[in-house]
mmCIF file of C-alpha atoms in Angstrom:
data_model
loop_
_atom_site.group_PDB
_atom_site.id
_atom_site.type_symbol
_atom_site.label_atom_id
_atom_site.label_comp_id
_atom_site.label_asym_id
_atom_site.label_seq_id
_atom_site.Cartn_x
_atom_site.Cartn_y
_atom_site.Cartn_z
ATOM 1 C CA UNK A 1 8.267 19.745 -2.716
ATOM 2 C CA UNK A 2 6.002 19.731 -5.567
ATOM 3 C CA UNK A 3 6.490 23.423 -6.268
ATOM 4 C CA UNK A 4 10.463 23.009 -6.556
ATOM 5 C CA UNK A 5 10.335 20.163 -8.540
ATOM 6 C CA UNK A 6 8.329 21.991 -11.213
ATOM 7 C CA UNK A 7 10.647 24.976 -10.838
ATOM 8 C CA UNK A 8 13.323 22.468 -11.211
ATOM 9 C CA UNK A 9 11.446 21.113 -14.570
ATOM 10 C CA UNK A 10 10.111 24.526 -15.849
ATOM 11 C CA UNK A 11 13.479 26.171 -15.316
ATOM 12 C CA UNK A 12 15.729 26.599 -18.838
ATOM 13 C CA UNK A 13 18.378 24.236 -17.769
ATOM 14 C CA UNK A 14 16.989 21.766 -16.108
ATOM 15 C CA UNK A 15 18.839 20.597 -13.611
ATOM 16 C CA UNK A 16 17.949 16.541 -13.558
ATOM 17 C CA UNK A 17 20.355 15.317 -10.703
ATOM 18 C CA UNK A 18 19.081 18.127 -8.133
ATOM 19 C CA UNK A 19 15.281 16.672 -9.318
ATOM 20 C CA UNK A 20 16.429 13.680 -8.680
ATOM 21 C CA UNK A 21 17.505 14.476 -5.400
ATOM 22 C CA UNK A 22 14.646 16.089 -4.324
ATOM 23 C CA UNK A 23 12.723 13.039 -5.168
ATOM 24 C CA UNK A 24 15.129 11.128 -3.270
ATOM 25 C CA UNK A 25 14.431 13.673 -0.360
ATOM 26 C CA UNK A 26 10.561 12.781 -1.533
ATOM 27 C CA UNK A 27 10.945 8.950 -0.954
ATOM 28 C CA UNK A 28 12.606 9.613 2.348
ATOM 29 C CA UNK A 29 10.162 11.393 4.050
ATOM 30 C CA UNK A 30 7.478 8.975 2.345
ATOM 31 C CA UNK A 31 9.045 6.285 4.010
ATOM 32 C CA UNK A 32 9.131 7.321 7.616
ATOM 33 C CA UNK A 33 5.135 8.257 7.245
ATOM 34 C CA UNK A 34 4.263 4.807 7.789
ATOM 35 C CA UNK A 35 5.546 1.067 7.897
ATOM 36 C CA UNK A 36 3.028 0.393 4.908
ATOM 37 C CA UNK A 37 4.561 3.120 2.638
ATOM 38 C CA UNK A 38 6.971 0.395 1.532
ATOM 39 C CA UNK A 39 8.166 -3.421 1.639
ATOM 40 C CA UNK A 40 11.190 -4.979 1.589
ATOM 41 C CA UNK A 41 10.916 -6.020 -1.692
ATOM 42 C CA UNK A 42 10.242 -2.208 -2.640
ATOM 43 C CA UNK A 43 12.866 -1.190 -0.447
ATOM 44 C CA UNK A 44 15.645 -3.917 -2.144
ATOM 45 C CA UNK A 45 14.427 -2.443 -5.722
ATOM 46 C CA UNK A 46 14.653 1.102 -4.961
ATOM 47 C CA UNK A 47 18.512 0.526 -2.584
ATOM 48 C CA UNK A 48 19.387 -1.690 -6.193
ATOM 49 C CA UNK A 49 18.305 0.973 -8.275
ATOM 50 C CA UNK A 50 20.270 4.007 -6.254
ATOM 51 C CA UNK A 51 23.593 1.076 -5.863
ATOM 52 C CA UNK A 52 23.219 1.103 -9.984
ATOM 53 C CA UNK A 53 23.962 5.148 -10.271
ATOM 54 C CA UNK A 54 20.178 6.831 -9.734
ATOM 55 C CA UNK A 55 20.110 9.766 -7.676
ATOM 56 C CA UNK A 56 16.704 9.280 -6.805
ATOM 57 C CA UNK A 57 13.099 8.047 -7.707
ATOM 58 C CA UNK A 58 9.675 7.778 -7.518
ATOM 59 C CA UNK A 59 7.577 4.195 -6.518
ATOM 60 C CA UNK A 60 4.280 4.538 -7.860
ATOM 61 C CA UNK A 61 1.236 2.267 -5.709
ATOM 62 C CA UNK A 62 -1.508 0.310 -6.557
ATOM 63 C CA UNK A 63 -4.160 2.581 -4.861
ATOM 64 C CA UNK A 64 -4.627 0.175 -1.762
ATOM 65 C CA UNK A 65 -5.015 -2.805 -4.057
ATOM 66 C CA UNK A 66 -1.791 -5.007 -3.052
ATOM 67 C CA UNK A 67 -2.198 -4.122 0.709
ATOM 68 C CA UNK A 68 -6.132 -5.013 0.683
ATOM 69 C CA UNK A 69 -5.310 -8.088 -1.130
ATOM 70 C CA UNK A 70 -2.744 -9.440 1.043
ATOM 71 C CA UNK A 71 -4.959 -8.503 4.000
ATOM 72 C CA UNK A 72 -8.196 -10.254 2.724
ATOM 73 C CA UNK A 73 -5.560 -13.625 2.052
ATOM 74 C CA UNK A 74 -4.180 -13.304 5.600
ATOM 75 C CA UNK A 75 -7.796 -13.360 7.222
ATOM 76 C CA UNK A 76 -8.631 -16.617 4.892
ATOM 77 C CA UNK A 77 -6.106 -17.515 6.181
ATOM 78 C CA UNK A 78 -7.109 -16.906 9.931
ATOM 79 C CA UNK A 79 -10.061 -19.286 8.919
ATOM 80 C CA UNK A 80 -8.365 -22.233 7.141
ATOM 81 C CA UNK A 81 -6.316 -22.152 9.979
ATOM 82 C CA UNK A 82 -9.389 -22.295 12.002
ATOM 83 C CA UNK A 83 -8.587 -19.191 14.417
ATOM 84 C CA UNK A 84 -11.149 -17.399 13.186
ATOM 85 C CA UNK A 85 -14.973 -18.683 12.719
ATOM 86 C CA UNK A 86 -16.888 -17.458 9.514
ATOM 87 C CA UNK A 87 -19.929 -16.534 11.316
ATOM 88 C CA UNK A 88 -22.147 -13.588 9.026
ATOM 89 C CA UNK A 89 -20.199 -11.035 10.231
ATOM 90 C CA UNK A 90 -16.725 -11.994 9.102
ATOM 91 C CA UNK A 91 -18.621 -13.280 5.844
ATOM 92 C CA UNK A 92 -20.220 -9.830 5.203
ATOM 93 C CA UNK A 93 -16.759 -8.369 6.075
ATOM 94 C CA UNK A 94 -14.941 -10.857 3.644
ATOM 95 C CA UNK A 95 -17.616 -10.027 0.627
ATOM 96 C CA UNK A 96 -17.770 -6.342 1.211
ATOM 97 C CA UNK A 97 -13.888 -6.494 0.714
ATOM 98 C CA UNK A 98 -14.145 -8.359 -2.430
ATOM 99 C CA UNK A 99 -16.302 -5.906 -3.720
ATOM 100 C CA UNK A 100 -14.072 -3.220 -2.617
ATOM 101 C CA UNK A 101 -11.068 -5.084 -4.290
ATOM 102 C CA UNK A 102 -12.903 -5.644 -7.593
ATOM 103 C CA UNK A 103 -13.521 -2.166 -7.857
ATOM 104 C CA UNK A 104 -10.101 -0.720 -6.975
ATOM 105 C CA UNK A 105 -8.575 -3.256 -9.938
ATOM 106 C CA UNK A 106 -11.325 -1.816 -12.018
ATOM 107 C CA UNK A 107 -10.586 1.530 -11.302
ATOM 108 C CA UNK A 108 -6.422 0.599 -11.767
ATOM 109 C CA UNK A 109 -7.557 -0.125 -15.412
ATOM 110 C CA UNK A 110 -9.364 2.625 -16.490
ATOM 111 C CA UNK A 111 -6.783 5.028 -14.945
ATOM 112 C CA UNK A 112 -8.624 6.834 -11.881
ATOM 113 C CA UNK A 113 -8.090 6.436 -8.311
ATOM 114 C CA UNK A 114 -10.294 4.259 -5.756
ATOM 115 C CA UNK A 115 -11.296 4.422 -2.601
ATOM 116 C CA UNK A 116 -11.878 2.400 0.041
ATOM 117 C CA UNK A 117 -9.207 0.070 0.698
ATOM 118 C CA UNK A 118 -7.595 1.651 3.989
ATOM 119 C CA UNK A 119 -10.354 1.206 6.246
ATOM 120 C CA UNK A 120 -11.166 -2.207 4.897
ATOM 121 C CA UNK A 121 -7.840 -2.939 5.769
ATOM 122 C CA UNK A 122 -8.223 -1.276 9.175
ATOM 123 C CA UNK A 123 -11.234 -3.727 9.631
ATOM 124 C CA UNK A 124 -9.996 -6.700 8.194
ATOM 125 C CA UNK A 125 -6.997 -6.566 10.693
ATOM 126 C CA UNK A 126 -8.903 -6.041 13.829
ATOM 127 C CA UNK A 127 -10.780 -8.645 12.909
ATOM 128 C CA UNK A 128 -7.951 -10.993 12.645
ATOM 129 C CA UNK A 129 -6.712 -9.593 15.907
ATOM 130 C CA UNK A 130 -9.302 -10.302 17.751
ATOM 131 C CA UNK A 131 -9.319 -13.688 16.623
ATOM 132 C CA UNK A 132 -5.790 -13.872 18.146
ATOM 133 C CA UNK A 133 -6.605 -12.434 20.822
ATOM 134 C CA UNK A 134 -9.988 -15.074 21.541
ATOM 135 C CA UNK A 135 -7.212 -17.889 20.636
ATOM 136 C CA UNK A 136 -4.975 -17.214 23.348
ATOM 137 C CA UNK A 137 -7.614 -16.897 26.029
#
């Protein structure tokens, strides 16, 4: 897709509705990759924006940043709730995310891309699953 949407740019008359149908197209397949592609807020944003005459678009992330962030507040939450004990492993788990975090914002400023934040994430919720899981039993 990347190659026809710079033939689409390059080309002398430049067609801007079938560009922004192929990002359309884009966001489409994007979207059935994975249930954290999007949210609904993302989703109402991007339906209000096509309702409002776009043809198509393109929703630029946060490198990992929002879903790490939410992640690391729903395990805090897993221990305020007291579901989940912070013994040194959860702790370490909890700090090494932090880190993580701080240094995906950092690298949001300066303009290059971090890394990191999807196996923290990974982590982070199979911790809190397991803490469900010891809960129920």
């Amino acid at each position: 897709m990347v190659d026809q949407a710079m033939a689409i740019l390059a080309s002398e008359r430049a067609d801007l509705m079938e560009f922004g149908q192929l990002l359309h197209a884009a966001w489409t397949v994007k979207r059935r990759l994975s249930v954290h592609v999007s949210s609904p807020v993302i989703d109402d944003l991007y339906d209000a924006a096509i309702r409002a005459g776009a043809v198509g678009g393109k929703i630029l992330g946060a490198g990992g940043v929002e879903r790490l962030a939410h992640t690391l507040e729903s395990v805090l939450g897993e221990i305020r709730a007291r579901r989940l004990a912070p013994e040194r492993k959860v702790m370490d788990l909890l700090f090494e995310a932090t880190d993580v975090l701080r240094h995906l914002i950092a690298n949001l400023n300066i303009g290059t891309p971090g890394e990191g934040a999807p196996v923290l994430v990974n982590r982070l919720l199979a911790l809190a699953s397991s803490a469900a899981v010891l809960m129920a039993s």
